Short mmCIF file of C-alpha atoms in Angstrom, two decimals:
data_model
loop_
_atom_site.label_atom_id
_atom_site.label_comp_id
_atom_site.label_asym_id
_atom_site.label_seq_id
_atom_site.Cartn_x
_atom_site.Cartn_y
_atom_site.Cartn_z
CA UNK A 1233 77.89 106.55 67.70
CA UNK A 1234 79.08 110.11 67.28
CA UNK A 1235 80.45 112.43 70.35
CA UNK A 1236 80.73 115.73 70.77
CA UNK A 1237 83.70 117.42 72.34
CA UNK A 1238 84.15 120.66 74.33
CA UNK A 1239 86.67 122.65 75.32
CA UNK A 1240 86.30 123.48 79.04
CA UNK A 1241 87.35 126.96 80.55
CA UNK A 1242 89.00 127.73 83.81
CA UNK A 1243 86.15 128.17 86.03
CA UNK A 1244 85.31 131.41 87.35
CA UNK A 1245 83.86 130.85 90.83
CA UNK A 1246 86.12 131.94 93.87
CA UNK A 1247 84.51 128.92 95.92
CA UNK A 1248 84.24 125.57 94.81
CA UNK A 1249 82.94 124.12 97.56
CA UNK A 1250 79.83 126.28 97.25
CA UNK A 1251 79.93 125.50 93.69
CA UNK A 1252 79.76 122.02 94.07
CA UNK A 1253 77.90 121.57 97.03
CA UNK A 1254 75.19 123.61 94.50
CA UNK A 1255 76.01 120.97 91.90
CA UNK A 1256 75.04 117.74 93.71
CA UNK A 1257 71.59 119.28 95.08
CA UNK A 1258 70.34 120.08 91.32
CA UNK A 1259 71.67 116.52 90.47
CA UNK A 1260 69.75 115.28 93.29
CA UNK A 1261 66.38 116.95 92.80
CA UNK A 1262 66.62 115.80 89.49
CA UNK A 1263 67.44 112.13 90.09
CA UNK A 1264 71.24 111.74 88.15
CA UNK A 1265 73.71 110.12 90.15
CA UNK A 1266 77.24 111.67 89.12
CA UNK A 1267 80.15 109.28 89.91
CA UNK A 1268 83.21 110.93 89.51
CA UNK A 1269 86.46 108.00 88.28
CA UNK A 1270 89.46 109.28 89.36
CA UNK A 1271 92.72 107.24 89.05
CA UNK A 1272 96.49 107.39 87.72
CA UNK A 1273 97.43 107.73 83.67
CA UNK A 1274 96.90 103.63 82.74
CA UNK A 1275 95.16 102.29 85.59
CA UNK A 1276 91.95 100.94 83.22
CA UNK A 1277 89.50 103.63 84.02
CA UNK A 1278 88.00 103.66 80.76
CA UNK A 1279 88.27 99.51 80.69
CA UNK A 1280 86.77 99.64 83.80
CA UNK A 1281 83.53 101.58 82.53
CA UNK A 1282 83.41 99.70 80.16
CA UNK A 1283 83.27 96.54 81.80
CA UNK A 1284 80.38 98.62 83.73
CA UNK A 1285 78.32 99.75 80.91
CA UNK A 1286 78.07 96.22 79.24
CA UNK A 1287 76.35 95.19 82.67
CA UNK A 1288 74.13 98.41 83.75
CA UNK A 1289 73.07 100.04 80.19
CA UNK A 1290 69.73 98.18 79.59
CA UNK A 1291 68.21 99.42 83.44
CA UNK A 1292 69.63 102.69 83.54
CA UNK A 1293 70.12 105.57 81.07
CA UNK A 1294 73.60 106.19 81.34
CA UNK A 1295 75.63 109.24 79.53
CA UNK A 1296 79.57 109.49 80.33
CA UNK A 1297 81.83 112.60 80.61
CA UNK A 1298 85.55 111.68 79.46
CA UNK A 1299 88.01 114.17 80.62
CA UNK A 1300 91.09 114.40 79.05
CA UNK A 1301 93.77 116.94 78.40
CA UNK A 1302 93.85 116.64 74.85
CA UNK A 1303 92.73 113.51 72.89
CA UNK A 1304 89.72 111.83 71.77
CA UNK A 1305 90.61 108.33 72.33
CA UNK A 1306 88.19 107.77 75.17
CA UNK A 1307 85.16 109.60 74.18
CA UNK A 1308 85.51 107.10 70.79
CA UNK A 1309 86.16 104.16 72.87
CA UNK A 1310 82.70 104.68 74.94
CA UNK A 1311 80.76 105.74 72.23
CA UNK A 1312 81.71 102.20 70.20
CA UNK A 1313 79.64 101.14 72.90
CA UNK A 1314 76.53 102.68 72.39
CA UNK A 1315 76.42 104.51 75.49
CA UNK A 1316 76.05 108.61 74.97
CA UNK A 1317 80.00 110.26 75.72
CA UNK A 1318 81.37 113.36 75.28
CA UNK A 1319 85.19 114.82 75.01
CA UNK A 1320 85.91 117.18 77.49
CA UNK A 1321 89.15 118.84 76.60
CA UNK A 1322 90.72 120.29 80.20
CA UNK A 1323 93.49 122.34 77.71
CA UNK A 1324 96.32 121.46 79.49
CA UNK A 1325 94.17 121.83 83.44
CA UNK A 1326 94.92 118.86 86.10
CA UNK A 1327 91.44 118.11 87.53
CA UNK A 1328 88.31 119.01 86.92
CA UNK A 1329 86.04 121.24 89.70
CA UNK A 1330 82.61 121.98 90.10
CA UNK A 1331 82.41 124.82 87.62
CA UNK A 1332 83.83 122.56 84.76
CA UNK A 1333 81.88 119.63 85.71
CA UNK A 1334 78.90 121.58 85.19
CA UNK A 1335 79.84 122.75 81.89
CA UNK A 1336 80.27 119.34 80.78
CA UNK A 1337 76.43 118.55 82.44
CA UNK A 1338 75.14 121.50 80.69
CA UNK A 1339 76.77 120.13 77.29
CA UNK A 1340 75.42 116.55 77.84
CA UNK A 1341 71.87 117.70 78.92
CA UNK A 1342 72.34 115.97 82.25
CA UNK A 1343 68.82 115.67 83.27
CA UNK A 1344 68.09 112.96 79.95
CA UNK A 1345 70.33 110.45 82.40
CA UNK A 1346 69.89 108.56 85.42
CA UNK A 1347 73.73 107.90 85.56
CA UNK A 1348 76.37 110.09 84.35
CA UNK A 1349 80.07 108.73 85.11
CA UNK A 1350 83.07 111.82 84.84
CA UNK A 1351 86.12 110.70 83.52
CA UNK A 1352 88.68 112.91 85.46
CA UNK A 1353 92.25 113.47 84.33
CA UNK A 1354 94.43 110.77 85.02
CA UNK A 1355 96.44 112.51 88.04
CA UNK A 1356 96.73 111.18 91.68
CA UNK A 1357 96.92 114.29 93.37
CA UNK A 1358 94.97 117.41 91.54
CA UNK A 1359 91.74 116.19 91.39
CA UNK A 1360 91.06 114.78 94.81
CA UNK A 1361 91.63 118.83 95.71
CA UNK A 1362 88.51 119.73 93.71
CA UNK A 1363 85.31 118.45 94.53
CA UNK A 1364 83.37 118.10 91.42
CA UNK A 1365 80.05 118.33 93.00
CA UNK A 1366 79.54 114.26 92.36
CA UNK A 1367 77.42 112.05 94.32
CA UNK A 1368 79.99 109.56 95.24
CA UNK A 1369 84.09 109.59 93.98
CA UNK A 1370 85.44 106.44 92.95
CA UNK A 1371 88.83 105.87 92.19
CA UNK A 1372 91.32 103.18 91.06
CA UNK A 1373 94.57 101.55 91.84
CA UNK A 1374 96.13 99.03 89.76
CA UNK A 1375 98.01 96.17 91.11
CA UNK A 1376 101.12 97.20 88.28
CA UNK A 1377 101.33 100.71 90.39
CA UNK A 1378 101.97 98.79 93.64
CA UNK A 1379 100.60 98.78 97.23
CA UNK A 1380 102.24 101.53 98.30
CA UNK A 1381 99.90 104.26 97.04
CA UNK A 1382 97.87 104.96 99.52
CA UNK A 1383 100.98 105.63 101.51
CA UNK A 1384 101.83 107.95 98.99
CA UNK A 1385 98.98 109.93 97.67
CA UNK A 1386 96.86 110.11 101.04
CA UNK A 1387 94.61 112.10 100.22
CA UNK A 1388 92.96 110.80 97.14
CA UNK A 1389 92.35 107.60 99.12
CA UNK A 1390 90.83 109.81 102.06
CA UNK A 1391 88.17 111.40 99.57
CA UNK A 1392 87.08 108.19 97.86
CA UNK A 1393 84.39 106.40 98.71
CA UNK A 1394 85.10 103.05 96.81
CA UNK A 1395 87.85 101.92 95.95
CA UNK A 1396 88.52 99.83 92.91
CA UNK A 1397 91.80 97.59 92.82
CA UNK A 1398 92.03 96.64 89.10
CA UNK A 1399 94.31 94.51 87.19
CA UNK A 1400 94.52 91.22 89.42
CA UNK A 1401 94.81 89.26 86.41
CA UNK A 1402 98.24 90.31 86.30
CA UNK A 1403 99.22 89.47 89.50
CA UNK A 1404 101.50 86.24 88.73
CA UNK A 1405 104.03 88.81 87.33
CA UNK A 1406 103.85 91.75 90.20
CA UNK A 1407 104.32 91.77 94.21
CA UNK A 1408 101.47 93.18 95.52
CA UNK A 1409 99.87 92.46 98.94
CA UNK A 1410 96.56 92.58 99.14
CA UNK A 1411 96.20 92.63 103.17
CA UNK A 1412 98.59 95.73 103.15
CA UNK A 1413 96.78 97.44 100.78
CA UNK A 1414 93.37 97.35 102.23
CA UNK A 1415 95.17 98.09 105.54
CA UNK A 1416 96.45 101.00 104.58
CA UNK A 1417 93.60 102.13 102.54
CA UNK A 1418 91.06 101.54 105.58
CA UNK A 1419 93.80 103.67 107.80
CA UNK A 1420 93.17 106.07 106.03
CA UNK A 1421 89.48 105.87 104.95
CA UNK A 1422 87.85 103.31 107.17
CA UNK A 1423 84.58 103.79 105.64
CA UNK A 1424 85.75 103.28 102.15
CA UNK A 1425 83.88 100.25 100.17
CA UNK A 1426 87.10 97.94 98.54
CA UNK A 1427 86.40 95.83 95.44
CA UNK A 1428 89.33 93.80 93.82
CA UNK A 1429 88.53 93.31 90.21
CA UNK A 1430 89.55 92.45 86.71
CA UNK A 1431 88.29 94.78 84.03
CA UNK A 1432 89.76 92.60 81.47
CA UNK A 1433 88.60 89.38 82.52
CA UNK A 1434 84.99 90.66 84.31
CA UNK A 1435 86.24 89.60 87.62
CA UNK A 1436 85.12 90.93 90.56
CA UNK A 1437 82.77 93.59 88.57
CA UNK A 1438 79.59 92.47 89.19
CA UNK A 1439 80.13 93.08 92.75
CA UNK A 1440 81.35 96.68 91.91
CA UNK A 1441 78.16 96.72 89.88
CA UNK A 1442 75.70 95.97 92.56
CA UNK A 1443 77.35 98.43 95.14
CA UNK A 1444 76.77 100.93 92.24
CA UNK A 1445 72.81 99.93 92.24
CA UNK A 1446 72.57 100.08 95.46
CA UNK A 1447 74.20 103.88 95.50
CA UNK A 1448 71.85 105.14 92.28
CA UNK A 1449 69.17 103.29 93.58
CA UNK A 1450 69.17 105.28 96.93
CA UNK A 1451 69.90 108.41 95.20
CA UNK A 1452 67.73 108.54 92.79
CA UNK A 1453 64.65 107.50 95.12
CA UNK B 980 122.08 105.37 106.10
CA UNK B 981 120.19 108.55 107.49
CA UNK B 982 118.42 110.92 105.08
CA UNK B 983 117.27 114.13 106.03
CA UNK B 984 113.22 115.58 105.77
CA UNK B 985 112.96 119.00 103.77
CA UNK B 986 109.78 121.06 103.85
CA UNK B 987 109.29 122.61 100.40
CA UNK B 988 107.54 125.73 100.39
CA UNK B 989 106.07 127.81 97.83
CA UNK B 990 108.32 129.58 95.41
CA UNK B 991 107.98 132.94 95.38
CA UNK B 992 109.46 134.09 92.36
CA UNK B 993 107.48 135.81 89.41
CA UNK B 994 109.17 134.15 86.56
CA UNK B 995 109.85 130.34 86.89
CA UNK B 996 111.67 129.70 83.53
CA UNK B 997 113.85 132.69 84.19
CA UNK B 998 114.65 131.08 87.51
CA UNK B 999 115.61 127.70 85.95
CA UNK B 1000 117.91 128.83 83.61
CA UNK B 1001 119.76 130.90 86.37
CA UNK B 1002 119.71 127.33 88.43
CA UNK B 1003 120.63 125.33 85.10
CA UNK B 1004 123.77 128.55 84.68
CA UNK B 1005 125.28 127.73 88.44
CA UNK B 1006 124.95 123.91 88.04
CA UNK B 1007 127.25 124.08 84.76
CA UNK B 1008 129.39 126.15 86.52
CA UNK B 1009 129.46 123.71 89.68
CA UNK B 1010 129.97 120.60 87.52
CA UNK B 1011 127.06 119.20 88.96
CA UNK B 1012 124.89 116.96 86.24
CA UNK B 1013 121.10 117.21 87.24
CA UNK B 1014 118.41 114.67 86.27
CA UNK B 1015 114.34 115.31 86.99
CA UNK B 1016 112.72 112.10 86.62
CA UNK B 1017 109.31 112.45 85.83
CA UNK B 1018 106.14 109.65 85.78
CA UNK B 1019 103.13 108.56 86.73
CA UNK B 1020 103.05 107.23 90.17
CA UNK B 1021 104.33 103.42 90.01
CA UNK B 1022 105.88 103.70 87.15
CA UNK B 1023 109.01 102.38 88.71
CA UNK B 1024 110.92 105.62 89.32
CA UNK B 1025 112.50 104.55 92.08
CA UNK B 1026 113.77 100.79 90.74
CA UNK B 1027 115.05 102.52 88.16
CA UNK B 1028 117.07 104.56 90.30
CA UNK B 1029 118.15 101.55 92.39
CA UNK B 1030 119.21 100.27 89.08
CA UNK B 1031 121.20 102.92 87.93
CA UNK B 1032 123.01 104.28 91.27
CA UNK B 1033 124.21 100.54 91.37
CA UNK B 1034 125.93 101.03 88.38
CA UNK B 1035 127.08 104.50 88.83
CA UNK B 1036 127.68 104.76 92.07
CA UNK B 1037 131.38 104.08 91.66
CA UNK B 1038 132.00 106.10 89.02
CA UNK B 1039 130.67 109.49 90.22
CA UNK B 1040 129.60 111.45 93.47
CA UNK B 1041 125.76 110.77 93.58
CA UNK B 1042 123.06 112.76 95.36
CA UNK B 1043 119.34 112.16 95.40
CA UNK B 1044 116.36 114.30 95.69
CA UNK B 1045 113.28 112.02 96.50
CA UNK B 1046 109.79 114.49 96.08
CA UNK B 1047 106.90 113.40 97.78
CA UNK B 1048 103.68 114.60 98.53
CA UNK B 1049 103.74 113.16 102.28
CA UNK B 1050 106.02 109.85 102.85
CA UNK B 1051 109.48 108.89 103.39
CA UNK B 1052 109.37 105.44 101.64
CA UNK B 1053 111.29 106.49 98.87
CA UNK B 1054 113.93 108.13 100.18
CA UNK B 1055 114.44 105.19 102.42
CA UNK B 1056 114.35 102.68 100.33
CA UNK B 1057 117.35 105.04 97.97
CA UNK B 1058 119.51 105.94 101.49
CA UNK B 1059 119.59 101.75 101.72
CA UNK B 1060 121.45 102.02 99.02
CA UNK B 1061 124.38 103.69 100.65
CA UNK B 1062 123.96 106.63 98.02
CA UNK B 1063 123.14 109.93 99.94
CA UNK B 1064 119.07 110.72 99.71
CA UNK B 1065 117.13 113.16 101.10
CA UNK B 1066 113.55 113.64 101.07
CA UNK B 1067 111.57 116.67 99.63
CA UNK B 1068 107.97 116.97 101.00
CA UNK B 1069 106.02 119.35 98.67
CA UNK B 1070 102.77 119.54 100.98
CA UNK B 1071 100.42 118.66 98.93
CA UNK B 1072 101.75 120.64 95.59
CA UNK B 1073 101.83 118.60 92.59
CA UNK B 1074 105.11 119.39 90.90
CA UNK B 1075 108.49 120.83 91.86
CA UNK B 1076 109.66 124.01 90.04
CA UNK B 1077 112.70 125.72 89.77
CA UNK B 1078 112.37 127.63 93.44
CA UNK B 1079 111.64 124.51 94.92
CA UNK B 1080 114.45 122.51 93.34
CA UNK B 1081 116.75 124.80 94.85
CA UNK B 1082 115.72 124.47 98.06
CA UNK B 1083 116.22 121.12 97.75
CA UNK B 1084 119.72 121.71 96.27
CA UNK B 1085 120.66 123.54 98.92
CA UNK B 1086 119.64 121.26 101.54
CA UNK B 1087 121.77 118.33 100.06
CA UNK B 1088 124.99 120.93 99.22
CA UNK B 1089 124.59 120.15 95.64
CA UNK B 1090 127.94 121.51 94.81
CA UNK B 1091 129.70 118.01 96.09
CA UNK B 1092 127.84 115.64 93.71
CA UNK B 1093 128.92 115.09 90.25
CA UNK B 1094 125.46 114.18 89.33
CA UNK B 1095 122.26 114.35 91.21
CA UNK B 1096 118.78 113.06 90.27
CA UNK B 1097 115.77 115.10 91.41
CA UNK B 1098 112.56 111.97 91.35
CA UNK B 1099 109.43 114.29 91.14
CA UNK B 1100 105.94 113.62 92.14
CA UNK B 1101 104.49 111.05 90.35
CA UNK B 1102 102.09 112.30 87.47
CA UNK B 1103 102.32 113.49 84.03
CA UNK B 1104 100.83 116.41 83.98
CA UNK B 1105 101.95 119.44 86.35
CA UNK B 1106 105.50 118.60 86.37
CA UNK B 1107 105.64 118.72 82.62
CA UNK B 1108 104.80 122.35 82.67
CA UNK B 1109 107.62 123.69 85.14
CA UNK B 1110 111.40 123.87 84.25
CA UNK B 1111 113.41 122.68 87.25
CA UNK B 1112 116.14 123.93 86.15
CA UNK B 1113 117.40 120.66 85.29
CA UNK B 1114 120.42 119.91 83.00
CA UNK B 1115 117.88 116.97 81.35
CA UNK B 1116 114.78 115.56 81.68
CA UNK B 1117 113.86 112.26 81.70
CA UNK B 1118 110.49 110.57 82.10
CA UNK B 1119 109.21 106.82 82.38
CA UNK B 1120 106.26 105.37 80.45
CA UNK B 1121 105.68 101.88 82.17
CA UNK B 1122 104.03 98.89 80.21
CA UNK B 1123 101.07 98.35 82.34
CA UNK B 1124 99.86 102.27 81.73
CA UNK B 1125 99.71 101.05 77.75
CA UNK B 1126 101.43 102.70 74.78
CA UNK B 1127 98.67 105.31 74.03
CA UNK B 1128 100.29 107.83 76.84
CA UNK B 1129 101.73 110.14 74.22
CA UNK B 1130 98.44 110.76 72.92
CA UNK B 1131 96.77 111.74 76.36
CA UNK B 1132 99.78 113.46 78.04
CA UNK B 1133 101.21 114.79 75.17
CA UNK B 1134 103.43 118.10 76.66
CA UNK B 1135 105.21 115.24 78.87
CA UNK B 1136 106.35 113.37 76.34
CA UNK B 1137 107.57 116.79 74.22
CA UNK B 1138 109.68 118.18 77.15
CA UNK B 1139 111.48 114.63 78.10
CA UNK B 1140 115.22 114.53 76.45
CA UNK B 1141 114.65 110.82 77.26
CA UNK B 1142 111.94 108.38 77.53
CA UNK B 1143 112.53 104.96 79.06
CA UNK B 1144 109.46 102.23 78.48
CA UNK B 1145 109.86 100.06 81.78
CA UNK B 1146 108.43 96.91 82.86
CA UNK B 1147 109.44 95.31 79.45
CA UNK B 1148 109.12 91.86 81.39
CA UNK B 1149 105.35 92.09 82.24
CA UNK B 1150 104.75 92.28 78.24
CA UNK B 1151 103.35 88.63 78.37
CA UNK B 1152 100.03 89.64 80.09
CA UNK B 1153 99.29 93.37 78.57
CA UNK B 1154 98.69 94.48 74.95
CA UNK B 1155 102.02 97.35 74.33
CA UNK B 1156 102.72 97.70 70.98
CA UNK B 1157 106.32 98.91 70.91
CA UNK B 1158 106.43 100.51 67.46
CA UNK B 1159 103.19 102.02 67.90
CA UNK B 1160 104.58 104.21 71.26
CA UNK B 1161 107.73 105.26 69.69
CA UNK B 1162 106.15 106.34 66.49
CA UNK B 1163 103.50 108.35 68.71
CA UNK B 1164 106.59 110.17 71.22
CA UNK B 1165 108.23 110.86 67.86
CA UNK B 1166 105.86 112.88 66.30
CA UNK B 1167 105.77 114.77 69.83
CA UNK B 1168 109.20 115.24 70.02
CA UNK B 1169 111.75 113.75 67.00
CA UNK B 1170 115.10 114.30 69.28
CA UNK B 1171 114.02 112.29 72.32
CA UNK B 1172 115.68 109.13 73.12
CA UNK B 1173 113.70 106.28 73.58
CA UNK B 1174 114.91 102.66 75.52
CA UNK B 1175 113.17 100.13 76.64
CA UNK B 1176 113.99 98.69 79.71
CA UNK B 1177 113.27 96.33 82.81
CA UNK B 1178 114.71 97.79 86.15
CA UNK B 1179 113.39 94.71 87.90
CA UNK B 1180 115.74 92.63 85.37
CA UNK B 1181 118.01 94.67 84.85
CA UNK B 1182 117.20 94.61 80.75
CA UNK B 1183 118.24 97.44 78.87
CA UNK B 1184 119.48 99.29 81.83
CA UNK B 1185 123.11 99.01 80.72
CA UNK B 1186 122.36 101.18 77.73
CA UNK B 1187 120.45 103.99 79.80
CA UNK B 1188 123.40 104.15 81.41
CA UNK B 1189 125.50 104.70 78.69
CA UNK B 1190 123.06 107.40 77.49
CA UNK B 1191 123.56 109.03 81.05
CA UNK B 1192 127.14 108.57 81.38
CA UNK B 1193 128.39 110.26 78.25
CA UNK B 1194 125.79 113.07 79.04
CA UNK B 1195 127.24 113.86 82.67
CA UNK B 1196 130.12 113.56 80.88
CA UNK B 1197 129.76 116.08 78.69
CA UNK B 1198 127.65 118.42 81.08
CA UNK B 1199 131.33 118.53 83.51
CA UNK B 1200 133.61 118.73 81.57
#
């Protein structure tokens, strides 16, 4: 399947918050759930939405937004799949904010899709600054990276509202505790939903998957 | 041992690069050998700094600069070491530049350490694109976060004098195709030194070592 890719520009808007807050009522009146996947360089975002698509593309029409400084790899990647993608090319930017997400909407024809997934930068701290006007923010943490994150990047656990520890296949060869992570996470963010999966294996995703139902399901009503 | 707490603020200066090279200038002149260590977040900054202050530590005057958005774990877990740490809280900000590497300098009275090693905030992409005015720059690519980094995060990977791959003893459970990642950072950037290490083991750290020692070296003398 072919992609197209677009260069976003800097956004123009003085507030975002408006912006976005602007964003996520148009996505609501017209029944597309954004979820914006947010997570360090390498922790299996795009494995991860994979692992997703496989199990959600026959009942929903799904199109997917990969941000990404520079390359193409992604984009590629999800269109092998058969699901709809597009590049969006930040040009050397962090995040992604409402103004940008939009232009990336605008370029997919958002309204064709029930489900729309943005790829943001890899980058722990920049883009939980902006919101992106989503419906819900998702983000991963990879057992490799350690429990200690949350600790460390506060605020992008604060701002999620699930949380998706990935990798736990690989746990034989790291230390990671699994009790301090959630307690720390839930310090934080006691609301936040906490799935431990595998995107490699399938582990754990079809519970991800259902909480994701549930969430279009609702918003989309 | 005690570490002190440093509130970074803002830099005000116009012209950042200018800035470094006046902070790179007094350095020389000061003998004093500094190293910003760039990555994403658990990448293993920090155990590779364990690793290398334990076999350095007797050989020159050591200083450390942990950055942080908010915590004190890693300046902690450094000052354990016996080698003087202190920690630079950047509020929020997502890289250190020149202005703030100063004020970090001048909080640990950089003129008494032979070599000092300024860990930045973990991520690839802000701290690539300000000059701290260090002597070198050095960056880790970890394993886990898979060898097609140069491709995503490409300005990193051009500015680095030296690349270390870490986490060499995981390779059993994750796809990292080692010719493939140092054929992708040298098209980036042809000069950078490239080794591939385990700070956990201790594998490969030995030559990183050399690679720093005969670079302080040369930097004092």
């Amino acid at each position: 399947m072919d992609f197209k890719v677009i260069e976003i520009k800097k956004s123009v808007f003085e507030n975002n918050d408006r912006e976005a807050d602007k964003l996520r009522e148009e996505l609501k009146e017209n029944k597309t759930f954004l979820l914006n996947l947010m997570s360090s360089p390498g922790s299996g975002k795009t494995t991860t939405l994979k692992a997703v698509l496989s199990r959600l593309k026959e009942e929903y029409k799904i199109g997917v937004m990969e941000a990404d400084i520079d390359s193409d790899v992604d984009a590629k990647t999800i269109s092998d799949t058969g699901v709809q993608a597009i590049q969006l090319h930040t040009g050397g930017m962090c995040h992604l904010d409402a103004g940008m997400t939009k232009q990336g909407l605008d370029s997919i024809d958002a309204n064709d899709f029930d489900f729309i997934v943005l790829e943001n930068v890899g980058n722990l701290v920049c883009p939980a600054e902006f919101d992106t006007g989503s419906s819900k923010n998702a983000m991963i943490l990879s057992v490799p990276e350690g429990d200690d994150k949350p600790l460390k990047y506060p605020l992008m656990f604060t701002i999620s509202d699930v949380v998706l520890i990935n990798k736990i296949d690989t746990k034989s060869v790291f230390e990671f505790d699994d009790d301090a992570v959630v307690e720390r996470i839930k310090r934080l963010n006691p609301k936040a939903d906490i799935f431990f999966i595998s995107a490699r294996t399938g582990e754990g995703v079809d519970a991800f998957c259902d909480w994701l139902k549930k969430e279009i399901d609702e918003w989309n009503a």
